[in-house]
Short mmCIF file of C-alpha atoms in Angstrom, two decimals:
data_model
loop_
_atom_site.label_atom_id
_atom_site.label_comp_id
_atom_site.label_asym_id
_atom_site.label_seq_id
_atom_site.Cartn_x
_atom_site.Cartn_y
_atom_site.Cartn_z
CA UNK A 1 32.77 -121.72 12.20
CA UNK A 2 30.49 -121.42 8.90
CA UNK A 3 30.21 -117.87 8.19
CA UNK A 4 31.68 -116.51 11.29
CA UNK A 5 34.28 -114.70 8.84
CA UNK A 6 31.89 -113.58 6.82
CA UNK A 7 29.90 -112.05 9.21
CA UNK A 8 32.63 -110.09 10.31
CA UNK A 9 33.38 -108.20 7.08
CA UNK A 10 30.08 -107.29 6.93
CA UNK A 11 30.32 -105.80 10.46
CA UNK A 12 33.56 -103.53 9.46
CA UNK A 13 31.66 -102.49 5.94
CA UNK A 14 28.57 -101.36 8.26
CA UNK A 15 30.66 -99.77 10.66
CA UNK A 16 32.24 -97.50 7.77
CA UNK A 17 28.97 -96.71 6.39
CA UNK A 18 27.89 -95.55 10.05
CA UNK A 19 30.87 -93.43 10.04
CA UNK A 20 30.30 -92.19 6.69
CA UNK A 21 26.86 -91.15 7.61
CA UNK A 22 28.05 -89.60 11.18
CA UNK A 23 30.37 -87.30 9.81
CA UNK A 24 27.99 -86.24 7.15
CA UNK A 25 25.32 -85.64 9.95
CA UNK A 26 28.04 -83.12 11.67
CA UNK A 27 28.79 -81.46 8.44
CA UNK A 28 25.66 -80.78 7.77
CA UNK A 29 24.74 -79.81 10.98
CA UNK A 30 27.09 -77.24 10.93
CA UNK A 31 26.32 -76.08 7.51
CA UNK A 32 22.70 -75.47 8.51
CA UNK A 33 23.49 -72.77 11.08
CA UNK A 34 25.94 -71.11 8.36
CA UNK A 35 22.52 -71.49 5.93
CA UNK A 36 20.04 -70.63 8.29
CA UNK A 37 22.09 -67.28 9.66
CA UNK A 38 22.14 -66.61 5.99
CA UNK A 39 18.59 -67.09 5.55
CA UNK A 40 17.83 -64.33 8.40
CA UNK A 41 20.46 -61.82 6.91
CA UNK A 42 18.73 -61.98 3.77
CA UNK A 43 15.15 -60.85 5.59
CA UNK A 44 15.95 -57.06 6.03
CA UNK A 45 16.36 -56.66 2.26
CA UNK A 46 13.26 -58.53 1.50
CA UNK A 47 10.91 -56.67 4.42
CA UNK A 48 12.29 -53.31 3.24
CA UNK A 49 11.26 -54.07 -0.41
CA UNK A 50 8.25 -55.47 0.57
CA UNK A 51 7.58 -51.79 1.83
CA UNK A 52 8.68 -50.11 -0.67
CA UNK A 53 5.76 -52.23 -2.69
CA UNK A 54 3.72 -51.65 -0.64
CA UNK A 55 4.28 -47.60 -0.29
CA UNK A 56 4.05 -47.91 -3.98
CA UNK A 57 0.91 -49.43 -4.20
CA UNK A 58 -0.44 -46.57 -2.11
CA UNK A 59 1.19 -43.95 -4.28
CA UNK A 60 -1.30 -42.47 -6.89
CA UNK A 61 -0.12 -44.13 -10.33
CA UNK A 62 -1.98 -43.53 -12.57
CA UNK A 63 0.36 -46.12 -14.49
CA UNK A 64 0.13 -50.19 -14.04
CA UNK A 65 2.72 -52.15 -14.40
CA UNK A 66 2.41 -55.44 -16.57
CA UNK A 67 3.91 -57.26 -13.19
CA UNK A 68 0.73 -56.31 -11.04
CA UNK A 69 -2.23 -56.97 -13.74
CA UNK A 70 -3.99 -60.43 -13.85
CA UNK A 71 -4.50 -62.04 -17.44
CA UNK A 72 -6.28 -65.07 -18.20
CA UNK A 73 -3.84 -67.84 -17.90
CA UNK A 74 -2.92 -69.57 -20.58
CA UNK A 75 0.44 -70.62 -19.97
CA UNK A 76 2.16 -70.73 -16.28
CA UNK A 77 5.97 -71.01 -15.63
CA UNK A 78 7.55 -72.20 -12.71
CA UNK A 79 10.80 -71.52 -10.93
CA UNK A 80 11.21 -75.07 -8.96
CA UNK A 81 14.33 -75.28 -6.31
CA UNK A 82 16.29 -77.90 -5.24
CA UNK A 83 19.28 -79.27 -4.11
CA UNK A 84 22.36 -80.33 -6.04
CA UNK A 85 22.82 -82.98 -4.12
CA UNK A 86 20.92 -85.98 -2.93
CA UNK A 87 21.11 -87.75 0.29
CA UNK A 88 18.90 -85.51 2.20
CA UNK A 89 15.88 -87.71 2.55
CA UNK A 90 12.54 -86.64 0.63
CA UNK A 91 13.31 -83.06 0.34
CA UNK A 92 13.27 -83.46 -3.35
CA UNK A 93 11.26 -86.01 -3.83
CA UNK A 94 7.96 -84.43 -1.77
CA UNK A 95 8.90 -81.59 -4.28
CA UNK A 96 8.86 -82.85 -6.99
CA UNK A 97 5.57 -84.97 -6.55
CA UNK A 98 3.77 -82.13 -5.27
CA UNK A 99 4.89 -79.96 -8.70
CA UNK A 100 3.82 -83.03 -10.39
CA UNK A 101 0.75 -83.18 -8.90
CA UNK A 102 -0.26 -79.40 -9.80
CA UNK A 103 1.45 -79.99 -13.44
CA UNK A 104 -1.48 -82.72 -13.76
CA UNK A 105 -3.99 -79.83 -12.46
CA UNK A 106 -3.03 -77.58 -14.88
CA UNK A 107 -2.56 -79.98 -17.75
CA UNK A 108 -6.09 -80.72 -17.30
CA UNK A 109 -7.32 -77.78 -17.61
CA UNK A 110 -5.50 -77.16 -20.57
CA UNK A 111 -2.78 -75.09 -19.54
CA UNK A 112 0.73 -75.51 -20.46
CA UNK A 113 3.94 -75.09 -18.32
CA UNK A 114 7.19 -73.71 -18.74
CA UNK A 115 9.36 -74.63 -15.73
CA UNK A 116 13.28 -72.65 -14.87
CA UNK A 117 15.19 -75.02 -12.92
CA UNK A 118 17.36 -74.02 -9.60
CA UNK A 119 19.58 -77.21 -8.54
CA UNK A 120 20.46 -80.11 -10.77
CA UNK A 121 17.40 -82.55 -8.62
CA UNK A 122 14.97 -80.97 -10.44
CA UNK A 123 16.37 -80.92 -14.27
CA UNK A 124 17.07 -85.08 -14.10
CA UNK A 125 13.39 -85.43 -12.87
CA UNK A 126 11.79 -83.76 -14.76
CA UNK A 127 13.37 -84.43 -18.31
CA UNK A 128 12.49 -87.88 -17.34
CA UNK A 129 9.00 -86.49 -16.33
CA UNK A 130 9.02 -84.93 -20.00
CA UNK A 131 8.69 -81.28 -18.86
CA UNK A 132 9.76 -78.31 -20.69
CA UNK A 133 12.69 -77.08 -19.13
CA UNK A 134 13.22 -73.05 -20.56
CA UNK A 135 16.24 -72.86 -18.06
CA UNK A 136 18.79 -74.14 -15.70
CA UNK A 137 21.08 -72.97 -12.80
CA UNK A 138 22.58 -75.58 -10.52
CA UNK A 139 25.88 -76.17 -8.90
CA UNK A 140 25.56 -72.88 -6.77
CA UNK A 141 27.72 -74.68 -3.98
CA UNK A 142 27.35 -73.35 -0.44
CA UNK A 143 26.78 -69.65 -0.94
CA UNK A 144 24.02 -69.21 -3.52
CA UNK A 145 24.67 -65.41 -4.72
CA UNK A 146 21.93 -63.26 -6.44
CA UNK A 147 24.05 -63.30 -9.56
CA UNK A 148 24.19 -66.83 -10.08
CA UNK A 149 20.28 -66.64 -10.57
CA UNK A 150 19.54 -63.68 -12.29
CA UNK A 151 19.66 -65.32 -15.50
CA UNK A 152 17.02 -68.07 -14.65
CA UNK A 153 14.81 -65.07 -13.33
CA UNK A 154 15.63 -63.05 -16.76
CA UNK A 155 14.48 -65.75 -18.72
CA UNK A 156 11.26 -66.14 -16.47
CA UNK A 157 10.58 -62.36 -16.61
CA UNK A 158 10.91 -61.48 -19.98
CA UNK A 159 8.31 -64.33 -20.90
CA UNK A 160 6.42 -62.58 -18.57
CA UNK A 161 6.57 -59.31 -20.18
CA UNK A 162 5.64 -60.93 -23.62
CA UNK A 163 3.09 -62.89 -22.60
CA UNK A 164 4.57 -66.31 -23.16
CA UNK A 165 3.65 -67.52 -19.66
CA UNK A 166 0.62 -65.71 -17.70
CA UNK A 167 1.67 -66.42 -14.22
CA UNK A 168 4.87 -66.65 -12.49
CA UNK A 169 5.57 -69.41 -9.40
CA UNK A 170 8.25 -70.36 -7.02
CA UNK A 171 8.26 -74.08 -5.86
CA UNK A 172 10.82 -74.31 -2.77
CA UNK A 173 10.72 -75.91 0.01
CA UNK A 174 10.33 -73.94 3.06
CA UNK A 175 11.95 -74.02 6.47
CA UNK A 176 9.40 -74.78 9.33
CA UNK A 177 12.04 -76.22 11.71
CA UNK A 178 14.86 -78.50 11.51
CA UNK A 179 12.81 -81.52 11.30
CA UNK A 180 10.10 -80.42 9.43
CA UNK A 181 10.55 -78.56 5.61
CA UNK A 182 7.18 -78.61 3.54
CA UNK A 183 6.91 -77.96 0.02
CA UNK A 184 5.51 -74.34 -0.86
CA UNK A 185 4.49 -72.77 -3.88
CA UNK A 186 4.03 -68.82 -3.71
CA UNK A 187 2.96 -66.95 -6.37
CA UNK A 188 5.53 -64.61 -7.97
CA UNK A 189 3.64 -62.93 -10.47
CA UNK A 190 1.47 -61.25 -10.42
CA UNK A 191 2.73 -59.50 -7.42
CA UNK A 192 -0.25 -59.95 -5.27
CA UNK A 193 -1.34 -56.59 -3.70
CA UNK A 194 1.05 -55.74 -1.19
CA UNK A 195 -0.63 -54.12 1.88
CA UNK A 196 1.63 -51.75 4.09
CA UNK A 197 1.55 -52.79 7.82
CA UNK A 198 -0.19 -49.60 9.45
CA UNK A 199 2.57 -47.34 9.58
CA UNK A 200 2.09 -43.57 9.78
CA UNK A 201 2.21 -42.55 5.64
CA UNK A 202 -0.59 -40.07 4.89
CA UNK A 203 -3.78 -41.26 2.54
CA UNK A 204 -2.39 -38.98 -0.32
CA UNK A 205 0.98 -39.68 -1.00
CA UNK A 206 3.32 -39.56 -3.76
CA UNK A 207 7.11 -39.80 -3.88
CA UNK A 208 9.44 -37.97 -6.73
CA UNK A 209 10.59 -40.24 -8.87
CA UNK A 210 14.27 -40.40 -10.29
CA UNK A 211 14.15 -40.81 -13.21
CA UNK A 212 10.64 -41.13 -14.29
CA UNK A 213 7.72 -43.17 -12.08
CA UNK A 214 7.57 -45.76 -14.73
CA UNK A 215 11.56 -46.91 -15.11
CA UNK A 216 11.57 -46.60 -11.48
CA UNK A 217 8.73 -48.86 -10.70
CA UNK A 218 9.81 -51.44 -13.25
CA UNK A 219 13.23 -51.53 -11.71
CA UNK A 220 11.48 -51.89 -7.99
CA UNK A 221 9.53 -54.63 -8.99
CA UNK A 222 11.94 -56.52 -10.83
CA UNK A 223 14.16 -56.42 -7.57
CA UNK A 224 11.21 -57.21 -5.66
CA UNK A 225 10.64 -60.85 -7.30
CA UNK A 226 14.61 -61.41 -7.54
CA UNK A 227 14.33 -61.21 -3.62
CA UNK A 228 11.70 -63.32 -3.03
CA UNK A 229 13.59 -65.83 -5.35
CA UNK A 230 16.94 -65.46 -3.62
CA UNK A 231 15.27 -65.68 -0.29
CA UNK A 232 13.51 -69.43 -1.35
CA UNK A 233 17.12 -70.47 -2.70
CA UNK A 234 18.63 -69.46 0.64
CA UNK A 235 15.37 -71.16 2.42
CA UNK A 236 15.76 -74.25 0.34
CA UNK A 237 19.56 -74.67 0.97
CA UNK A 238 18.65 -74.32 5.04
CA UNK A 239 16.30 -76.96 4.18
CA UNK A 240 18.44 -79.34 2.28
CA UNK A 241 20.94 -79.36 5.00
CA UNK A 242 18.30 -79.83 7.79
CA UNK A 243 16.95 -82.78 6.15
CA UNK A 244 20.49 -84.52 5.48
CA UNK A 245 20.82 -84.13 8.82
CA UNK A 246 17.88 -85.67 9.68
CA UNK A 247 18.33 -88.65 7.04
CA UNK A 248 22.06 -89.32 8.17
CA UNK A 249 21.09 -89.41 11.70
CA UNK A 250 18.42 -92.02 10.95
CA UNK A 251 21.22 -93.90 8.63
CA UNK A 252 23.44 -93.96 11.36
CA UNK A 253 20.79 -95.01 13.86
CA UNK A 254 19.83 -98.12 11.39
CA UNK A 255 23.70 -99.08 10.90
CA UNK A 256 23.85 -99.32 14.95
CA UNK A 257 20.88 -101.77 14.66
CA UNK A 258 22.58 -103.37 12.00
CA UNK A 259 25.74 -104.32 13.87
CA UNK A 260 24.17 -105.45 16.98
CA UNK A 261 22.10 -107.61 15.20
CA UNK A 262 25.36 -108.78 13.23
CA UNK A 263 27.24 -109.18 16.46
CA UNK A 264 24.44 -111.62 17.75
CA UNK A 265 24.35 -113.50 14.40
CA UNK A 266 28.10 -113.62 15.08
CA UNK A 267 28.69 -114.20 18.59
CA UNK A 268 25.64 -117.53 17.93
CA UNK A 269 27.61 -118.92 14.99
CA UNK A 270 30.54 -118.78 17.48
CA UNK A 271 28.95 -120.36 20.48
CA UNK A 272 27.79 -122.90 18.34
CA UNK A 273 31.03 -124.01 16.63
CA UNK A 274 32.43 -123.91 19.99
CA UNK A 275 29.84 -126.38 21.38
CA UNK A 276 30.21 -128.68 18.20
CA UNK A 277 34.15 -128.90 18.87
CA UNK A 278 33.18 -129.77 22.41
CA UNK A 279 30.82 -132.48 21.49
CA UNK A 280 32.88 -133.79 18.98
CA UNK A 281 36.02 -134.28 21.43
CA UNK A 282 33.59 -135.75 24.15
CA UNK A 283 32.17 -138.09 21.38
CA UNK A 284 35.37 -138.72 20.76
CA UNK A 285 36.91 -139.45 24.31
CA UNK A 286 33.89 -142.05 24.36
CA UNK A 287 34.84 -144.04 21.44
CA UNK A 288 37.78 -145.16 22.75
CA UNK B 1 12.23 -30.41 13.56
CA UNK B 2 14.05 -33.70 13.72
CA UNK B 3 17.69 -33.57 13.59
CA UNK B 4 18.76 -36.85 12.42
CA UNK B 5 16.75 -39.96 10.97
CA UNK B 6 16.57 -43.51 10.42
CA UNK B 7 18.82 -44.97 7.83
CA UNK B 8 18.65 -48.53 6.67
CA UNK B 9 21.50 -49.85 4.21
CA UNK B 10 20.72 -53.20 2.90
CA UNK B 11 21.42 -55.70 0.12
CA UNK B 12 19.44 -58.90 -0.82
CA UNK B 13 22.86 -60.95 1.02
CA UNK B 14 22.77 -58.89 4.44
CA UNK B 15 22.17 -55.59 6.31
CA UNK B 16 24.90 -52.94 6.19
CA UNK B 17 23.61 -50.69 7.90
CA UNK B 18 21.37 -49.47 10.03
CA UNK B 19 20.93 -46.38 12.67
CA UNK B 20 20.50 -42.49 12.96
CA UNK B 21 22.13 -39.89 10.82
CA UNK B 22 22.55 -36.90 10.40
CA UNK B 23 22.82 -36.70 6.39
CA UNK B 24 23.36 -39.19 3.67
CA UNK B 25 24.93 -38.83 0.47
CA UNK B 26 24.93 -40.88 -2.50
CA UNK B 27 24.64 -41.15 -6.52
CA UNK B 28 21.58 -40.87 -8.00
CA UNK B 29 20.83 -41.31 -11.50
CA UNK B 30 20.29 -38.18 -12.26
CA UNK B 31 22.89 -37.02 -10.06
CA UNK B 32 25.15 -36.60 -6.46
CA UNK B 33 22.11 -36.54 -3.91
CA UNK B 34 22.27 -35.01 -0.41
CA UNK B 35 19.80 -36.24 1.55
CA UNK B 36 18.86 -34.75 5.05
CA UNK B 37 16.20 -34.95 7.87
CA UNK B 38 12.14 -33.92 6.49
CA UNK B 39 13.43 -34.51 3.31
CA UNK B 40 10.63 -34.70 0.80
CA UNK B 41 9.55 -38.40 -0.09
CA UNK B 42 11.52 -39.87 -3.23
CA UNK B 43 12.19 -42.93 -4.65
CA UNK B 44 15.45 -42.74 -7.17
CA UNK B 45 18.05 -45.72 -8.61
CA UNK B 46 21.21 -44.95 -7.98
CA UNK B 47 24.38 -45.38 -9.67
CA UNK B 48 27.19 -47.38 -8.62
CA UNK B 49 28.97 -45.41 -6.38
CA UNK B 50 29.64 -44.67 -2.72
CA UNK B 51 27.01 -43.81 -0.05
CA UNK B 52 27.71 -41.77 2.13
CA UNK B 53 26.34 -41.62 5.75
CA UNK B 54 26.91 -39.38 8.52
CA UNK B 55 25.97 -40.30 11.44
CA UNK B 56 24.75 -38.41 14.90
CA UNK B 57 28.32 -38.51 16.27
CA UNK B 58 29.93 -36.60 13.34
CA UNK B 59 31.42 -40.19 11.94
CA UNK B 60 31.26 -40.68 8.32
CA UNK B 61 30.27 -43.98 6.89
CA UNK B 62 31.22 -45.32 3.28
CA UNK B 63 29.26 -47.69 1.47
CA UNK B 64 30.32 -48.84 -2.12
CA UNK B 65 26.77 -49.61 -3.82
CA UNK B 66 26.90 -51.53 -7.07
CA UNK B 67 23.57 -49.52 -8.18
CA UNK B 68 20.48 -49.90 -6.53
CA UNK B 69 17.25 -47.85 -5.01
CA UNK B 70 17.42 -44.92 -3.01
CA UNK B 71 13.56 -44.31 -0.87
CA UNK B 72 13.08 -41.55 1.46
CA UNK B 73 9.93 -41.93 3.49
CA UNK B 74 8.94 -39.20 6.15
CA UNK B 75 10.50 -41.40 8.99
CA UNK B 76 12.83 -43.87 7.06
CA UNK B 77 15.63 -43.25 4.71
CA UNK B 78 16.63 -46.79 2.35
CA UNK B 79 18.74 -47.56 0.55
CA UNK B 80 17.93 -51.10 -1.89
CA UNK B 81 21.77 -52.09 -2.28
CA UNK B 82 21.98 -54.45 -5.69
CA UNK B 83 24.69 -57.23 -5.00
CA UNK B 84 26.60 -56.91 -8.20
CA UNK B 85 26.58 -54.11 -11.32
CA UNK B 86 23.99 -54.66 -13.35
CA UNK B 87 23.16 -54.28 -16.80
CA UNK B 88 20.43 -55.31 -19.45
CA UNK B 89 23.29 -56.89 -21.60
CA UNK B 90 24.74 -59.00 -18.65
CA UNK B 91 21.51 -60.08 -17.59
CA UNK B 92 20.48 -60.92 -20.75
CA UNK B 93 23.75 -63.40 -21.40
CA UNK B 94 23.25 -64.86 -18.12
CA UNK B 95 19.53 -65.54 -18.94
CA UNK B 96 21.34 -67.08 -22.46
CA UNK B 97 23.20 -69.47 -20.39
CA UNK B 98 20.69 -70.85 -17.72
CA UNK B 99 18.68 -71.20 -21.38
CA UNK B 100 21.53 -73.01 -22.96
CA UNK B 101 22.39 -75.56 -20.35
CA UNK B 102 18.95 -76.22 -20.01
CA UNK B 103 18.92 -77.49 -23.62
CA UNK B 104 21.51 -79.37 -23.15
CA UNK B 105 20.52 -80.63 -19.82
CA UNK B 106 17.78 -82.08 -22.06
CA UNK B 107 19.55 -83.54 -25.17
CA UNK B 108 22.53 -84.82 -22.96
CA UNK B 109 22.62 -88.69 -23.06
CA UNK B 110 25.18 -89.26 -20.19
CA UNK B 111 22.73 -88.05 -17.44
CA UNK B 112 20.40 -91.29 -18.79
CA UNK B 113 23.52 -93.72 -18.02
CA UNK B 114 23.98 -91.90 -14.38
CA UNK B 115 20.60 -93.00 -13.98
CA UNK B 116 21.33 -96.50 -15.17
CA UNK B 117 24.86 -96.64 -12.75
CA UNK B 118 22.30 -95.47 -9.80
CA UNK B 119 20.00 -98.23 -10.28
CA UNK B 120 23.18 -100.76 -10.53
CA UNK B 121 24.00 -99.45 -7.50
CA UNK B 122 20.69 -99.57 -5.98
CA UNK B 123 20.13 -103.04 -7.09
CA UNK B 124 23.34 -104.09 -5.43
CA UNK B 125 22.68 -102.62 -2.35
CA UNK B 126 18.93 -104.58 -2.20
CA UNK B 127 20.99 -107.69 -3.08
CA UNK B 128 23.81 -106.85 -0.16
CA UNK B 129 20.70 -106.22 2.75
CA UNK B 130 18.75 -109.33 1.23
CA UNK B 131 22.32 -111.36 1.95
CA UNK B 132 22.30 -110.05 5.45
CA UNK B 133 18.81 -110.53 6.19
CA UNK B 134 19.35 -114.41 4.96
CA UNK B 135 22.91 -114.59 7.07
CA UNK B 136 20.47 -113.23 10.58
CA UNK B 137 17.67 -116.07 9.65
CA UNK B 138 20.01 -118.53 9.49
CA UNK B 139 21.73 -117.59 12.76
#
């Protein structure tokens, strides 16, 4: 029985692996309902800013702020998001390529990048890719809170507000459905002009501002991009858990293919060292 | 003239609230705001403190808001809840820190021999599915 051992180890350390993977298909299957329920609750905040923005725009400042004026770009920064964690198929990877691919646009014509990192995917890549990293946040775990990024925002900001970088991106993936994330990059800054869905304000409006229009406005804004950052974390993290679903489900549907095939390989080397035994003993018998 | 209005509490995490009332009170930078139906449109940052929000049945609400912005519209009262206190000095030593680790994220040898270990294990894991590949042909 050549092998026939053998063959059966292998069997068991498949079988673990395809239990591995199952179990990490259910946990993240649950985890993505806990993500994607988060994702929703954070959607009332970032409509009612969005209004705000918008009722803003409509206001009659005479004032501009930095945030909404477009500059000749020079230098761009990018806030890219991924997981902490591998195992979740290409999620990163399509990422990754795709920020790759616009670094190469930009690089050609001349413009530099500055890039904030959001999950510990993206800082291994690209220091490999030779990027320059300004900033990292990673380890978030399963509740990403606003706090834990305000400091990567801060740092992308206030080179905003001096005029190290001219334009501000967010590279996340986004949530389509749970088998299909795509790679997105929105532009952060400048805020693109918000328009207010046709609601009922009159043509000349103004609010009173506490303390003054200008600290107000800065503050509003500021809040404004932190949302639509915390809202691609949250995205991203629905995403990440989708796809490891997705990938461990396919891992455990390969290790199934893997053991029957095994088992035939087995159950052939069997058969056939039963059939030698037999033919030996009947050669045997004759011989004498 | 309306009696009550539409009052939205929310923070970037979740909704808190949302529904009619009557009046709402909270802390405005500038100081303890009452703010009632037809009030005229403002936009204010508030202080940490509680809101306050009564509703059409005579209940009284309390929100603790870590700071945030206050907007009255004609129809819609909002209030922007922040999720933590903030200040420019915090910020600034959290922006420090993502800064930091990044720097270090970049000098730090030991990622380069995770990525070495990964491709051992890689490598061993082509050699284990080549093995079973050859054990099926042979069967």
């Amino acid at each position: 029985m050549s092998g026939a051992k053998e063959i059966r180890g292998k069997i068991k350390s498949v079988q673990n692996t395809q239990k591995i993977t199952k179990a990490m298909e259910m946990v993240a299957a649950s985890k993505m309902r806990k993500a994607k329920d988060r994702m929703l609750a954070a959607r009332p905040y970032a409509e009612k800013i969005r209004s705000v923005v918008a009722h803003m725009a409509r206001a009659n400042l005479e004032y501009r702020h930095p945030f909404t004026v477009e500059r000749d770009v020079k230098r761009v920064g990018y806030i890219v998001v991924t997981s902490d964690r591998g195992l979740c198929g290409g999620l990163n990877t399509n990422l990754l390529r795709a920020l790759v691919r616009d670094a190469a646009d930009w690089d050609s014509k001349g413009t530099e990048i500055d890039i904030a990192t959001i999950g510990s995917k993206a800082v291994g890549f690209l220091r490999r890719y030779g990027a320059n990293v300004v900033s990292d946040v990673s380890h978030l775990g399963d509740h990403p809170n606003m706090v834990d990024l305000l400091g990567a925002i801060k740092v992308m900001l206030d080179a905003y507000m001096v005029g190290k970088i001219d334009r501000l991106y967010l590279a996340s993936n986004e949530f389509v459905n749970t088998m299909t994330q795509a790679p997105v990059f929105k532009q952060v800054l400048p805020i693109e002009r918000v328009e207010a869905d046709a609601d009922i304000l009159p043509t000349h409006w103004d609010y009173l501002y506490e303390p003054e229009s200008k600290v107000v406005l800065d503050t509003v804004l500021k809040r404004y991009v932190e949302s639509q950052i915390y809202q691609g974390v949250v995205e991203n993290f629905a995403c990440e858990q989708s796809a490891r679903m997705v990938a461990m489900k396919a891992a455990t549907d390969n290790a199934g293919g893997l053991i029957d095939d095994l088992e035939m390989v087995y159950n052939k080397a069997r058969q056939s060292a039963i059939t030698q035994e037999i033919s030996e003993i009947v050669g045997g018998a004759a011989a004498v | 003239m309306a009696t009550s209005m539409q009052v939205e509490v929310v923070s970037a995490e979740r909704e808190i609230f949302s529904g009619e009332a009557t009046m709402l009170v909270a802390t405005g930078i500038a100081g303890d705001l009452g703010i009632m139906p037809n009030h005229t449109p403002l936009l204010t940052q508030l202080k940490p403190g509680d809101v306050r929000v009564f509703t059409e049945s005579g209940e009284e609400q309390v929100i603790y808001v870590s700071g945030g912005i206050l907007e009255v519209t004609p129809k819609v009262v909002t209030v922007l809840s922040d999720t933590a206190l903030r200040a420019e000095d915090l910020d600034e030593a959290a922006a420090l820190e993502t800064q930091k680790r990044a720097q270090q994220a970049l000098a730090d040898k030991k990622a380069d021999i995770e990525w070495a270990k990964a491709r051992v294990e890689l490598a061993q894991a082509a050699a284990q599915l080549a093995a079973i590949r050859k054990l099926k042909s042979r069967g």
